[in-house]
Amino acid sequence: MGKHEEWLSVADDFAAAALDDGIWLTALSRLAALTGFRCGQLIGVGSSAAVPFNFMNDIDPAAIEEFAAIGGADPAFNPRIRAGLRSPLMKSLAEADFVTREEFEHGAYYNDYCRRHDLQFGCVMPMLRDADSMIGLAVFRGLAQGHITADERQVFDSLAPHVRSAVRTRIALEKQGALVLKGALDALAITAFICDRAGTVRTMTCSAEDALHQGTLLRLHDGRLRALQTADSRKLAEAVDKAALGPQSSNGSALATAIVVRGCDSLPVVLDVIPLPQRDYSFGFDPRVLVVLRGSNSDGDSARTLALLQTAYQLTPAEAQIAMQIAAGHAPDTIARNRSVSVSTVRVQMRSVFAKLGVRRQSELVARLNRFR
């Protein structure tokens, strides 16, 4: 493959990555190789040195975890981040453009982290930026390979607009996901607020909007849900932040958290805070958390639970029904008779339910579904 054809192929890889999460690392790897580097990076930097995402190819995952743990996105610690925040968008920067000899030879970022992971030289570029965040593109290599050459930088600069276009497309699709979910929940007459990774309410169903306008139970403050009472607001914020981390927390906690809040009339109302399935390579703009106002009658609750299982966890109608029957204490053979199917069919569907809800045993499934009831 000639140089021009290879360039076109890499540009095509990024266009495809906007629609297929699994291609990002391949595209970054090929970008790095075409520019003479070992490793490519696509990183999101938020306020307080947060790292919403950090995609890097051909590097130990522990190095990515370490980057976040040591405050690698803090501009006071990392000269690359500092330069990216100050530079015009889509301007490439190499070490010679912004790093002093003192920082390179003795600074903790270069002399420790970059030296240990062989990332001393690179080319970085801020692609998107707002008041609270930045998305950057970079390629890295070790000390032996040295600074980027003029030809390598020209290739990097020429491909960067294609990467930016792919990122913008992916973000638009992720944001659209919240609207699609809203439409599905509206059709089911569910009162729900849809939040992103930061706990910000991206959209809400029509009935949720009505509940908010009434002002007797919930309100919005800086884009986040708040209860009328301070203690209730604290519990709600903690539950949303925990859910935003994903369905499978490290301590094995339940998928849904039930929060009791009190409105103006002091009567208790239950809110279900539900983490949504996450993509492996997400920019964090997709729906992460559902906050659902629980209904009051048992028939409505059953229909609501079925709807949530199908909408939030992609269960089929049959799988949702089976999950409900398991939660009610029915054995697989009883469920099979009730549904006029074989026990083996029920067991296959149970395995699918377990996988989608992130549980391994029937008792875990019962415990988690009971949180919806």
XYZ file of C-alpha atoms in Angstrom, residues 30 32 47 49 60 69 88 95 98 107 117 130 138 189 198 234 247 263 265 293 306 321 352:
23
model
C -2.415 3.189 12.608
C 0.792 6.453 15.400
C -12.598 20.113 35.558
C -8.152 17.162 36.489
C -0.099 -1.312 29.657
C -4.389 8.354 39.858
C -5.473 27.493 19.698
C 7.991 19.174 23.231
C 6.414 24.301 25.191
C 9.932 17.412 36.259
C 6.404 4.178 30.231
C -15.289 24.426 26.277
C -1.651 12.879 20.650
C -45.662 6.825 30.484
C -21.474 13.984 35.415
C -27.283 14.522 49.499
C -23.767 -1.194 36.499
C -41.944 16.673 49.164
C -46.486 17.556 51.977
C -40.218 8.364 40.047
C -41.220 -4.752 32.849
C -41.309 -11.721 31.967
C -29.155 -14.032 28.811
